[in-house]
PDB file of C-alpha atoms in Angstrom:
ATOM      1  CA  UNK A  23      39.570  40.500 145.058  1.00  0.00           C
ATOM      2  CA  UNK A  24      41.079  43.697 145.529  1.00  0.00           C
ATOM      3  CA  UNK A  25      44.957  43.580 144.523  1.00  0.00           C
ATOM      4  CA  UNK A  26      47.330  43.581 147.353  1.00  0.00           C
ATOM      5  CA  UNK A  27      50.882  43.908 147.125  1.00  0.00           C
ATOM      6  CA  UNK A  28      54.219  44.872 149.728  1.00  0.00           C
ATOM      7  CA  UNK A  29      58.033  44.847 148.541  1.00  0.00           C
ATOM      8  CA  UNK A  30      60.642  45.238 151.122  1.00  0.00           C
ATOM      9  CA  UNK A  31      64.542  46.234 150.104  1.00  0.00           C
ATOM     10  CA  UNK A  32      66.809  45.729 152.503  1.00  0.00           C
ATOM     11  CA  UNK A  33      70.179  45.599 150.794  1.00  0.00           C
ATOM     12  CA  UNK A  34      70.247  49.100 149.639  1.00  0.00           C
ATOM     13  CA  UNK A  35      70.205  50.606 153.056  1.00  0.00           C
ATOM     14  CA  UNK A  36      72.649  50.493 155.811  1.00  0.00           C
ATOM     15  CA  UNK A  37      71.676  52.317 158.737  1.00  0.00           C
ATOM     16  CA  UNK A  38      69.240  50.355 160.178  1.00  0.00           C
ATOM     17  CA  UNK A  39      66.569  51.306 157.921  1.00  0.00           C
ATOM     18  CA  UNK A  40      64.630  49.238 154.879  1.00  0.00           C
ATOM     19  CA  UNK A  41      62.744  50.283 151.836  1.00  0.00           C
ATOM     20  CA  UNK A  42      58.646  49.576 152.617  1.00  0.00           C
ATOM     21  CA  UNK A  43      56.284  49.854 149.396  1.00  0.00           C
ATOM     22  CA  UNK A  44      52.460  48.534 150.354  1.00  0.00           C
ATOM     23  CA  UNK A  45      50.169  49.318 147.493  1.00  0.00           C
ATOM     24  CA  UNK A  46      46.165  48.888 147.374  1.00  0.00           C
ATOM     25  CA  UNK A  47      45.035  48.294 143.336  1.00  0.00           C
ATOM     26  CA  UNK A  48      48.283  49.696 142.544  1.00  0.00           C
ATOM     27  CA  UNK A  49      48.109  52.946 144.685  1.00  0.00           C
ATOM     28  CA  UNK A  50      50.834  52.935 147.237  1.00  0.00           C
ATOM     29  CA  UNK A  51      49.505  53.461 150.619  1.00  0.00           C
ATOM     30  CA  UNK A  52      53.071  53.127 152.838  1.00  0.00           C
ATOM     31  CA  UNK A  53      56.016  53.904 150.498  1.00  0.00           C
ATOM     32  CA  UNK A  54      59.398  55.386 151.404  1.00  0.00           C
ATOM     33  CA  UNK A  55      61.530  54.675 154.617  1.00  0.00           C
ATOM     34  CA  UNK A  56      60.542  52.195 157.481  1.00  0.00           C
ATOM     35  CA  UNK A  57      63.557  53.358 160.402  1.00  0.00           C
ATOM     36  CA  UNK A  58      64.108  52.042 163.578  1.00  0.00           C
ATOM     37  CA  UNK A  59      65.586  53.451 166.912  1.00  0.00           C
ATOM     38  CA  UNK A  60      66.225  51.355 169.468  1.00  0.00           C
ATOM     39  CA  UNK A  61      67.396  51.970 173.152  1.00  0.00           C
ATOM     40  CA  UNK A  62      68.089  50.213 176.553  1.00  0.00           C
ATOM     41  CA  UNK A  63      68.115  52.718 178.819  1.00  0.00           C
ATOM     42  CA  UNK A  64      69.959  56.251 178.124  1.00  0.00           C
ATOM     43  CA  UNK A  65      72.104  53.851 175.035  1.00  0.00           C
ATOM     44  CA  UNK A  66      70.865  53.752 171.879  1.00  0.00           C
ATOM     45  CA  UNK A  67      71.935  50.272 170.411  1.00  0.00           C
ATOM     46  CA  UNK A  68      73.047  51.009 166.457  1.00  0.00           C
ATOM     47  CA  UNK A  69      73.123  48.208 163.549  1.00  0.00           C
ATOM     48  CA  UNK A  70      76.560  46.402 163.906  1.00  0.00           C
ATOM     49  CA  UNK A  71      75.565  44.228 161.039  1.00  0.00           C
ATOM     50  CA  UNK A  72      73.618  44.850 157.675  1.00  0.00           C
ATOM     51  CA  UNK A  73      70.318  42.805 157.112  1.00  0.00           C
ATOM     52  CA  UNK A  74      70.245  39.050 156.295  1.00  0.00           C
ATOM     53  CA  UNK A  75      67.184  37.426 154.768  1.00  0.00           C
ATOM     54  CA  UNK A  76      66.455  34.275 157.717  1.00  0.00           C
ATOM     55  CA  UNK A  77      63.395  33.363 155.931  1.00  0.00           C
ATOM     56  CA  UNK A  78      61.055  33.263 153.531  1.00  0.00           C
ATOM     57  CA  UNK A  79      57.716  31.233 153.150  1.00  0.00           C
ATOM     58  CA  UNK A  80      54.587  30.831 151.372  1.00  0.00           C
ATOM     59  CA  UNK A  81      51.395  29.172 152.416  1.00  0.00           C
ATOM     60  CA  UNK A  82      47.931  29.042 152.284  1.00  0.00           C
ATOM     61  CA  UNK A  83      47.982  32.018 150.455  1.00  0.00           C
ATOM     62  CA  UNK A  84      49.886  33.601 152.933  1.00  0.00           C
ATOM     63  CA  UNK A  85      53.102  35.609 152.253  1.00  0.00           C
ATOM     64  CA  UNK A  86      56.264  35.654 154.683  1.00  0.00           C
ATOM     65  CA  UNK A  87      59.452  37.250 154.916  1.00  0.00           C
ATOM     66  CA  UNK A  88      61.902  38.108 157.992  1.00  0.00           C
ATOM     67  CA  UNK A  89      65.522  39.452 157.976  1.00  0.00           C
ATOM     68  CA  UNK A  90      67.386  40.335 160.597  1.00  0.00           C
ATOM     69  CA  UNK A  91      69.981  43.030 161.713  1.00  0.00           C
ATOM     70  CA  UNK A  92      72.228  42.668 164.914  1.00  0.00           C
ATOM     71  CA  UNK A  93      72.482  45.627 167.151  1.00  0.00           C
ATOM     72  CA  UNK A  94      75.436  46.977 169.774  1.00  0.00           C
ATOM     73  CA  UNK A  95      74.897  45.163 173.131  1.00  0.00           C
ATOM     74  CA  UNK A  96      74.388  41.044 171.983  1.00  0.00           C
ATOM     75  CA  UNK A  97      70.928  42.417 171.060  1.00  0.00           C
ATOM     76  CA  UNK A  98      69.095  41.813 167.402  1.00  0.00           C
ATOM     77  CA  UNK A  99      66.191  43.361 165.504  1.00  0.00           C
ATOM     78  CA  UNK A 100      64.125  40.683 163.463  1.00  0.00           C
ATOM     79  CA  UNK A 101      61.689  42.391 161.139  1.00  0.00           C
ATOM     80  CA  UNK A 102      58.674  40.692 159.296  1.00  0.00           C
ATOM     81  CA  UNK A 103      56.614  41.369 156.641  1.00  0.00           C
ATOM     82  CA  UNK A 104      53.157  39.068 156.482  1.00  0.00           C
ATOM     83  CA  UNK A 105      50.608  39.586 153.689  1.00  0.00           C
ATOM     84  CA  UNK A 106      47.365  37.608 153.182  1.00  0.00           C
ATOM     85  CA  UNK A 107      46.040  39.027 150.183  1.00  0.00           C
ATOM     86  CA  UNK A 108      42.898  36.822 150.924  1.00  0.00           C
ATOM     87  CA  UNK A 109      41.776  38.020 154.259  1.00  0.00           C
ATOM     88  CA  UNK A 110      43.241  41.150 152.656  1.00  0.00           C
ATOM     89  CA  UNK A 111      45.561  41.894 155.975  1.00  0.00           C
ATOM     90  CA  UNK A 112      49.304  42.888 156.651  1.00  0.00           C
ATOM     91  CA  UNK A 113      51.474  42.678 159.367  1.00  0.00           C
ATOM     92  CA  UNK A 114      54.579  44.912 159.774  1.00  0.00           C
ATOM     93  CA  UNK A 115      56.273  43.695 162.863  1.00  0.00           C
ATOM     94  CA  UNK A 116      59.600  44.204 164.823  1.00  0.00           C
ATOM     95  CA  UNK A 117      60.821  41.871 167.383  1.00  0.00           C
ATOM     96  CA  UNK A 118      63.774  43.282 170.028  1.00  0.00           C
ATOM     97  CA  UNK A 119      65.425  39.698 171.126  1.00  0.00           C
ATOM     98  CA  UNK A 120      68.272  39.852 173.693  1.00  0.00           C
ATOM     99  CA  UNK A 121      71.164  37.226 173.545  1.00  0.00           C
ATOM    100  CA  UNK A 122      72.654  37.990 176.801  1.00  0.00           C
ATOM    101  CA  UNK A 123      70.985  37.887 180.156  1.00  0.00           C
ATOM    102  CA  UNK A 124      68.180  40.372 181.770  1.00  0.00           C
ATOM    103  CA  UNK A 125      69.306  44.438 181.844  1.00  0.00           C
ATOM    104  CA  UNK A 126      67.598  46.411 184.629  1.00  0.00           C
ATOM    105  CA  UNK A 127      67.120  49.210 182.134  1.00  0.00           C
ATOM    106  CA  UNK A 128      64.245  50.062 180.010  1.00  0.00           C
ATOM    107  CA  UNK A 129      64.302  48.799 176.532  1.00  0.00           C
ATOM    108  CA  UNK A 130      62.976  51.576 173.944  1.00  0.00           C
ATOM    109  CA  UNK A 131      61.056  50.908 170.599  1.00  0.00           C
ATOM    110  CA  UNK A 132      60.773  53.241 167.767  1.00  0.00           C
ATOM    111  CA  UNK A 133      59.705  52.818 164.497  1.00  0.00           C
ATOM    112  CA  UNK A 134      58.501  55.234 161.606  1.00  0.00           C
ATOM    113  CA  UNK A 135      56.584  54.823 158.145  1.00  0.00           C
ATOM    114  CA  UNK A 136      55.773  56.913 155.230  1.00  0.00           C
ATOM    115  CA  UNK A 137      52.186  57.179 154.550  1.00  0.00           C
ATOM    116  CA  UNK A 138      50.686  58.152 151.173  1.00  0.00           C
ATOM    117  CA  UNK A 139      49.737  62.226 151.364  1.00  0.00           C
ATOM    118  CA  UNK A 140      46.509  61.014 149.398  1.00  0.00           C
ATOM    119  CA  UNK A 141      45.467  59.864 152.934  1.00  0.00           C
ATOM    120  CA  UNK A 142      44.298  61.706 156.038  1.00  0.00           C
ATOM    121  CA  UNK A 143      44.821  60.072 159.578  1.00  0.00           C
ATOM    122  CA  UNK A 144      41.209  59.870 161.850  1.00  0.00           C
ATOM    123  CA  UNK A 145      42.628  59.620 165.503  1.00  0.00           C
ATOM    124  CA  UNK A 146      40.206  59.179 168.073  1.00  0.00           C
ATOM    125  CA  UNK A 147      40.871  60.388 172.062  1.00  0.00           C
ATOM    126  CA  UNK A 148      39.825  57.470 173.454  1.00  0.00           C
ATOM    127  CA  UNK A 149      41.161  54.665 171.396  1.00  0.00           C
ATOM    128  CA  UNK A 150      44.989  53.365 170.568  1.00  0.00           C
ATOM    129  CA  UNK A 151      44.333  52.586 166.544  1.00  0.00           C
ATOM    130  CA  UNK A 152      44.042  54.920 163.432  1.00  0.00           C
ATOM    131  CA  UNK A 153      42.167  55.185 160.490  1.00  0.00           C
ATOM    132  CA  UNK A 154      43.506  56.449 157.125  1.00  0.00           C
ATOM    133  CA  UNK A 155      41.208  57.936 155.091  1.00  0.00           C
ATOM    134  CA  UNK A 156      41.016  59.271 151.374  1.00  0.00           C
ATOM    135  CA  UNK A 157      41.550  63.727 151.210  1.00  0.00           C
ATOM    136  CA  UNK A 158      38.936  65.307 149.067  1.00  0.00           C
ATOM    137  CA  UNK A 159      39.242  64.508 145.754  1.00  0.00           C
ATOM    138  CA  UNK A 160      41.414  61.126 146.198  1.00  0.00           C
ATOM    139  CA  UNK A 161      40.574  57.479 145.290  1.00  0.00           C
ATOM    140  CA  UNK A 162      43.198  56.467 147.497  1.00  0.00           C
ATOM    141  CA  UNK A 163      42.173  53.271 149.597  1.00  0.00           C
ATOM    142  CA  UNK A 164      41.494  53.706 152.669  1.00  0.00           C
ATOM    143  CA  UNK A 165      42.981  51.167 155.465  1.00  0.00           C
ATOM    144  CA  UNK A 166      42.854  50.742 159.108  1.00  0.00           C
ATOM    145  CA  UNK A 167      46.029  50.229 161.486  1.00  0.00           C
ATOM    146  CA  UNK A 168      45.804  48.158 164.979  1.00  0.00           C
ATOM    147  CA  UNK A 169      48.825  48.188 167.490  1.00  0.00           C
ATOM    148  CA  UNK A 170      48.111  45.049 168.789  1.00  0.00           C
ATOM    149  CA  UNK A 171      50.995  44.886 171.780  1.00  0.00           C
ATOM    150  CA  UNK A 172      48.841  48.029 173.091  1.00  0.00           C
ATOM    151  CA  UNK A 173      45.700  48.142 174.795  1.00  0.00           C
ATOM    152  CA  UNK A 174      42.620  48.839 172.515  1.00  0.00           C
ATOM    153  CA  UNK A 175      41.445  51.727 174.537  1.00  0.00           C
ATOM    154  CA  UNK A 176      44.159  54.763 175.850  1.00  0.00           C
ATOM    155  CA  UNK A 177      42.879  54.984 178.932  1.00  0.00           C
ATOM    156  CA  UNK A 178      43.323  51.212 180.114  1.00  0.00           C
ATOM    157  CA  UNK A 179      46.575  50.632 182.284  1.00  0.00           C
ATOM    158  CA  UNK A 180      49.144  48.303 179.937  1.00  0.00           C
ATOM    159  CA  UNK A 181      48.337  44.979 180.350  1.00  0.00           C
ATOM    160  CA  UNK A 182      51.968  43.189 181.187  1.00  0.00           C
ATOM    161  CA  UNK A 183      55.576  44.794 180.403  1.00  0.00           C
ATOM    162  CA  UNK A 184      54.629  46.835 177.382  1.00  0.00           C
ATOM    163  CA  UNK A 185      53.406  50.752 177.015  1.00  0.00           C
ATOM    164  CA  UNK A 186      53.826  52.965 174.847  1.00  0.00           C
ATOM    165  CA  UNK A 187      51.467  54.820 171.564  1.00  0.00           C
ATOM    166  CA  UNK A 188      50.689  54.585 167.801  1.00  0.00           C
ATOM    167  CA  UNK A 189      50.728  58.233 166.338  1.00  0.00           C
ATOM    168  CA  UNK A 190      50.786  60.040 163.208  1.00  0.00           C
ATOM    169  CA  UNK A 191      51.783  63.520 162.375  1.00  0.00           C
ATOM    170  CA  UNK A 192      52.434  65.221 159.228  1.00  0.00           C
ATOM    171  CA  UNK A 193      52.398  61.592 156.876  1.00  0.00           C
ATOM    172  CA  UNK A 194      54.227  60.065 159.098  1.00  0.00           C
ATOM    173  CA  UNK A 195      53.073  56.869 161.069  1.00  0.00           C
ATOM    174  CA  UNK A 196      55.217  56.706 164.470  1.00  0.00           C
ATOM    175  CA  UNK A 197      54.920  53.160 166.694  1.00  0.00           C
ATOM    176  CA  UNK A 198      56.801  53.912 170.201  1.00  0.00           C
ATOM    177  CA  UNK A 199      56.794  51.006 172.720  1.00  0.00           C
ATOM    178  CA  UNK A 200      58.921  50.265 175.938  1.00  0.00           C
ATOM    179  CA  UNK A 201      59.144  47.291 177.964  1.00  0.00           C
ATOM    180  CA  UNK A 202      61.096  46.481 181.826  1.00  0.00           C
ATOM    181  CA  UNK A 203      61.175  42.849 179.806  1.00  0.00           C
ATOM    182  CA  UNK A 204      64.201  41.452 178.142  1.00  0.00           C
ATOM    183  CA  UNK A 205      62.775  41.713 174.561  1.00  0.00           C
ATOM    184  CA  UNK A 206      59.911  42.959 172.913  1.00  0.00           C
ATOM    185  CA  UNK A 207      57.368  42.258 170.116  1.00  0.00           C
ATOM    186  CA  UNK A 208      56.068  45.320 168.358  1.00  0.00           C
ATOM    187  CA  UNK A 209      53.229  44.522 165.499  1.00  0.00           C
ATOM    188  CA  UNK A 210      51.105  46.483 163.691  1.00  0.00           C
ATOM    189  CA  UNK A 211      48.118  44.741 162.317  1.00  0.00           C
ATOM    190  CA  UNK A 212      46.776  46.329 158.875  1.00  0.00           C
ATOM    191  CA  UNK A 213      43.024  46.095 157.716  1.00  0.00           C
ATOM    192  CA  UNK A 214      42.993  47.002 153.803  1.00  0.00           C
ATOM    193  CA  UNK A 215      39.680  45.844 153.065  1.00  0.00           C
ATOM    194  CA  UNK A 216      37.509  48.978 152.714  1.00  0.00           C
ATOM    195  CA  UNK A 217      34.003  47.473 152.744  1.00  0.00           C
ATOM    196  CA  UNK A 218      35.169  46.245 156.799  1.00  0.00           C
ATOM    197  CA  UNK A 219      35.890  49.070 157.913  1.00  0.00           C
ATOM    198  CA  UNK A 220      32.683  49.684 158.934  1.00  0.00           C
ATOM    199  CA  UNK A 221      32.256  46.836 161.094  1.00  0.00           C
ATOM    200  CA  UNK A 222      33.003  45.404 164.192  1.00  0.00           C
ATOM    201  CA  UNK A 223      36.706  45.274 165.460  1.00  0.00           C
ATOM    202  CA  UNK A 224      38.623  44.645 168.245  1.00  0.00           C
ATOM    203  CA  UNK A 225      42.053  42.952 169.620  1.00  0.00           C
ATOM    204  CA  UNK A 226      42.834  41.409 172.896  1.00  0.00           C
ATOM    205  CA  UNK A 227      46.242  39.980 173.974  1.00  0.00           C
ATOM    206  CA  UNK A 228      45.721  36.977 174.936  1.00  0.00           C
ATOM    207  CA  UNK A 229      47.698  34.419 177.723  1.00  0.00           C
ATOM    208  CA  UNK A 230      50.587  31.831 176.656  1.00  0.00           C
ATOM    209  CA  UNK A 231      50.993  28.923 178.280  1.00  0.00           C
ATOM    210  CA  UNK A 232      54.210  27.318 179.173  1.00  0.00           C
ATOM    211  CA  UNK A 233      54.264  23.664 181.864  1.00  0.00           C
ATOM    212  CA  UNK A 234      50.835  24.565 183.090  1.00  0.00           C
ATOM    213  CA  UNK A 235      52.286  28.717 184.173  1.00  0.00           C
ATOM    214  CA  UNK A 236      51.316  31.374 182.246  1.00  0.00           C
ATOM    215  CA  UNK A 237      54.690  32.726 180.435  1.00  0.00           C
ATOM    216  CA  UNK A 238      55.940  36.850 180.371  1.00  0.00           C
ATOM    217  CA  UNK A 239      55.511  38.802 177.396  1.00  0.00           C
ATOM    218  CA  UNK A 240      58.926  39.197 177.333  1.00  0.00           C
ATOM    219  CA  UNK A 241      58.711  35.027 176.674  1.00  0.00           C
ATOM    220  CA  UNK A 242      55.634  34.789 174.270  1.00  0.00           C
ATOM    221  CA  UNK A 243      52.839  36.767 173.139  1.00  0.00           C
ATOM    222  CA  UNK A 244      49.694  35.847 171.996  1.00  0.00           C
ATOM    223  CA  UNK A 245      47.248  38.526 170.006  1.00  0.00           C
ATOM    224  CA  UNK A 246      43.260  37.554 168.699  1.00  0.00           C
ATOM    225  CA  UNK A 247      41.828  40.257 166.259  1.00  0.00           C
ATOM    226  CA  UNK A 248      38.422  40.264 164.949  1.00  0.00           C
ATOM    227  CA  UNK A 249      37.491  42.005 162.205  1.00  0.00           C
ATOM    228  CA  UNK A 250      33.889  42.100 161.177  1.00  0.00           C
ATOM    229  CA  UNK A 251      33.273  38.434 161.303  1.00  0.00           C
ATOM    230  CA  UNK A 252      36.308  37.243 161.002  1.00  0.00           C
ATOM    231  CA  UNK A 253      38.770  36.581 163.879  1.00  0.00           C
ATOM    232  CA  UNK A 254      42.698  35.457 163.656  1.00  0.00           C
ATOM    233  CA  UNK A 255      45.191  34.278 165.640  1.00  0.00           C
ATOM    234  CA  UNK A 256      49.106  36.076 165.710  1.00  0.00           C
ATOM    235  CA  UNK A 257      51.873  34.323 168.140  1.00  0.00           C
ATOM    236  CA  UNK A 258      55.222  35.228 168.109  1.00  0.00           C
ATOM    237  CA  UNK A 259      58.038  33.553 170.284  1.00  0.00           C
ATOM    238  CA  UNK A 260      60.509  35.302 171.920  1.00  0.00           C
ATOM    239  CA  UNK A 261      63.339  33.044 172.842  1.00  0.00           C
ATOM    240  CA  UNK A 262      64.496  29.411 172.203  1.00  0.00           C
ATOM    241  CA  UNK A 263      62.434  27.360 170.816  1.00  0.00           C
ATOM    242  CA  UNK A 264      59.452  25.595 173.205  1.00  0.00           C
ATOM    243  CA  UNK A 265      56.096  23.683 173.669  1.00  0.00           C
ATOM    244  CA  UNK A 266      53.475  26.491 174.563  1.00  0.00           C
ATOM    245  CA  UNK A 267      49.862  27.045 174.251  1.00  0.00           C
ATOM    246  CA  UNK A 268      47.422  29.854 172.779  1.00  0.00           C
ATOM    247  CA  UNK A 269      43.332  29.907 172.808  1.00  0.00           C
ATOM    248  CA  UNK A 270      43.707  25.962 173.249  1.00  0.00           C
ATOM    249  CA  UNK A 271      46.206  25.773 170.387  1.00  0.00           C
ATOM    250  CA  UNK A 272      49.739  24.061 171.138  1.00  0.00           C
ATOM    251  CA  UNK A 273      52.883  25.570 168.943  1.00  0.00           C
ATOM    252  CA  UNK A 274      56.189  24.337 168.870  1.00  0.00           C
ATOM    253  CA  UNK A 275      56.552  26.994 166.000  1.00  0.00           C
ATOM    254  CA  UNK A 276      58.601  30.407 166.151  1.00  0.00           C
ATOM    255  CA  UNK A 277      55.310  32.319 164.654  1.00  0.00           C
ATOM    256  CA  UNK A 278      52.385  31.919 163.474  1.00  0.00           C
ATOM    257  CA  UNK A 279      49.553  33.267 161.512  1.00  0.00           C
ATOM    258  CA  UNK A 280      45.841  31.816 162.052  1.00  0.00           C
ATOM    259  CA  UNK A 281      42.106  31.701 161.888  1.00  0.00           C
ATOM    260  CA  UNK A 282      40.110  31.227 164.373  1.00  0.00           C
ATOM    261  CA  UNK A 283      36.283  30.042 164.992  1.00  0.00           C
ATOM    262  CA  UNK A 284      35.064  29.545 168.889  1.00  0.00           C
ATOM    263  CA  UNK A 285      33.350  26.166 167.479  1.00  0.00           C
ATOM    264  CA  UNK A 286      35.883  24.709 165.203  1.00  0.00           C
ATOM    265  CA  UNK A 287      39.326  26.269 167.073  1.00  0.00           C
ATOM    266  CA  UNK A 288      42.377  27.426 165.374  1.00  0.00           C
ATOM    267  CA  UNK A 289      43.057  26.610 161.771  1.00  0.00           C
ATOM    268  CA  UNK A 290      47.074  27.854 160.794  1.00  0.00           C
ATOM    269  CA  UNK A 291      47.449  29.742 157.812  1.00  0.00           C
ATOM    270  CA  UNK A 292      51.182  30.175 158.153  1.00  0.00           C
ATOM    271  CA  UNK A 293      53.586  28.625 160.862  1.00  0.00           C
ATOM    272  CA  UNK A 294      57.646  29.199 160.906  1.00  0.00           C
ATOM    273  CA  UNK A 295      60.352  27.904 163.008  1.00  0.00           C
ATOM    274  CA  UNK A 296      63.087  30.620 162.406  1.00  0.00           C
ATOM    275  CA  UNK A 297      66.877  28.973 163.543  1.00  0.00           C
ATOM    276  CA  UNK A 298      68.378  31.658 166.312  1.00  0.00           C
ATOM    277  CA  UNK A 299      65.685  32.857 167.989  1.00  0.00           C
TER     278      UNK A 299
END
């Protein structure tokens, strides 16, 4: 098994922004700066608050971490970091939460990484996700990126609140979202295992359930990803905590992380009940 590895500093920092190292066999792939902007309407909403650690979990060979950071407005940014070293998968993902009630005003998503200059980006014009790939001469490990809150192809219309594009440009990986919804759930879905990248993939958002009605995205989402032969499960809540349902699946939890087979169902790797949300 390939060795996998992510640190995340957050104390050092206090504008907003963390410290992201991911490293493949020891080569760092993201390193550097992981920033956030976000904006409801024509106000940006800045940090009021350094980052807090709200949890941290292990499971099923599954490693979890979330902080979170309040910004201006009653809103707050919680951040996560998931690694299955395993599967050989990451997840980077923001979630926007509001504490107050519904703004007519767009709500704006930015984030940015560093990626290693041993790596060149392979964009495609018809499709939302990126490939990484070594330069001439590198080793580097190559990797695959999926913005899972975005349609899989560009030219499909957005499926619910969300829009936006997954870019890079000069190193630099860029993850822009927007939503008419209350909050917002911005993943990104990493593939490190080399020897799948030449398989199958895909990602579909999928429908959360709520008293028999089908819930907004500003509420729930619900994301399956298959890669190769394997598929998974990623849900995130997005306000109090409640009884929903996903691919069959009920969850009481905050997140969670999952496998999934179309004969034997869903089988959690990793499920959290975060306090606040």
């Amino acid at each position: 098994m390939k060795r996998l590895s992510a640190s995340l500093d957050f104390q050092s920092q206090h504008d907003g922004s963390v410290l992201l190292e991911v490293a493949v066999q020891n080569e760092p792939i993201l390193f550097g700066l992981w920033t956030v902007n976000v904006r409801l309407g024509k106000r940006t909403l800045p940090p009021v608050s350094d980052w807090t650690k709200i949890c941290e979990h292990t499971e099923r060979g599954c490693e979890y971490i979330e902080i979170e950071l309040h910004l201006a407005h009653e809103y707050r940014l919680q951040r996560s970091v998931l690694l299955n070293r395993k599967d050989q998968v990451l997840l980077l993902a923001d979630a926007v939460l509001a504490d107050k009630g519904q703004s007519n005003a767009t709500l704006s998503y930015r984030s940015e990484f560093n990626v290693s200059p041993k790596l060149r980006a392979r964009t495609s014009a018809e499709a939302t996700e990126i490939d990484f790939r070594p330069s001439s001469r590198s080793a580097a490990p190559p990797f695959r990126v999926l913005p899972l809150a975005l349609p899989e192809w560009k030219a499909a219309p957005p499926t619910g609140l969300i829009s936006g594009m997954l870019s890079e440009m000069e190193g630099i990986l860029t993850l822009h979202q927007e939503t008419a919804g209350r909050s917002l759930f911005a993943p990104l879905f990493f593939d490190l295992n080399a020897d799948r990248l030449g398989k199958r993939y895909t990602w579909r958002q999928l429908s959360v359930g709520e008293n028999l009605q089908c819930v907004r995205e500003d509420q729930a989402v619900g994301y399956r990803i298959q890669l190769g032969q394997e598929q998974f499960l990623l849900y995130r809540s997005l306000t109090s905590l409640a009884s929903r349902t996903v691919l069959g699946h009920n969850l009481i939890d905050d997140f969670c992380f999952a496998r999934f087979d179309a004969e034997t169902g869903v089988d959690p790797l990793i499920a959290i009940e975060v306090t606040g949300v």
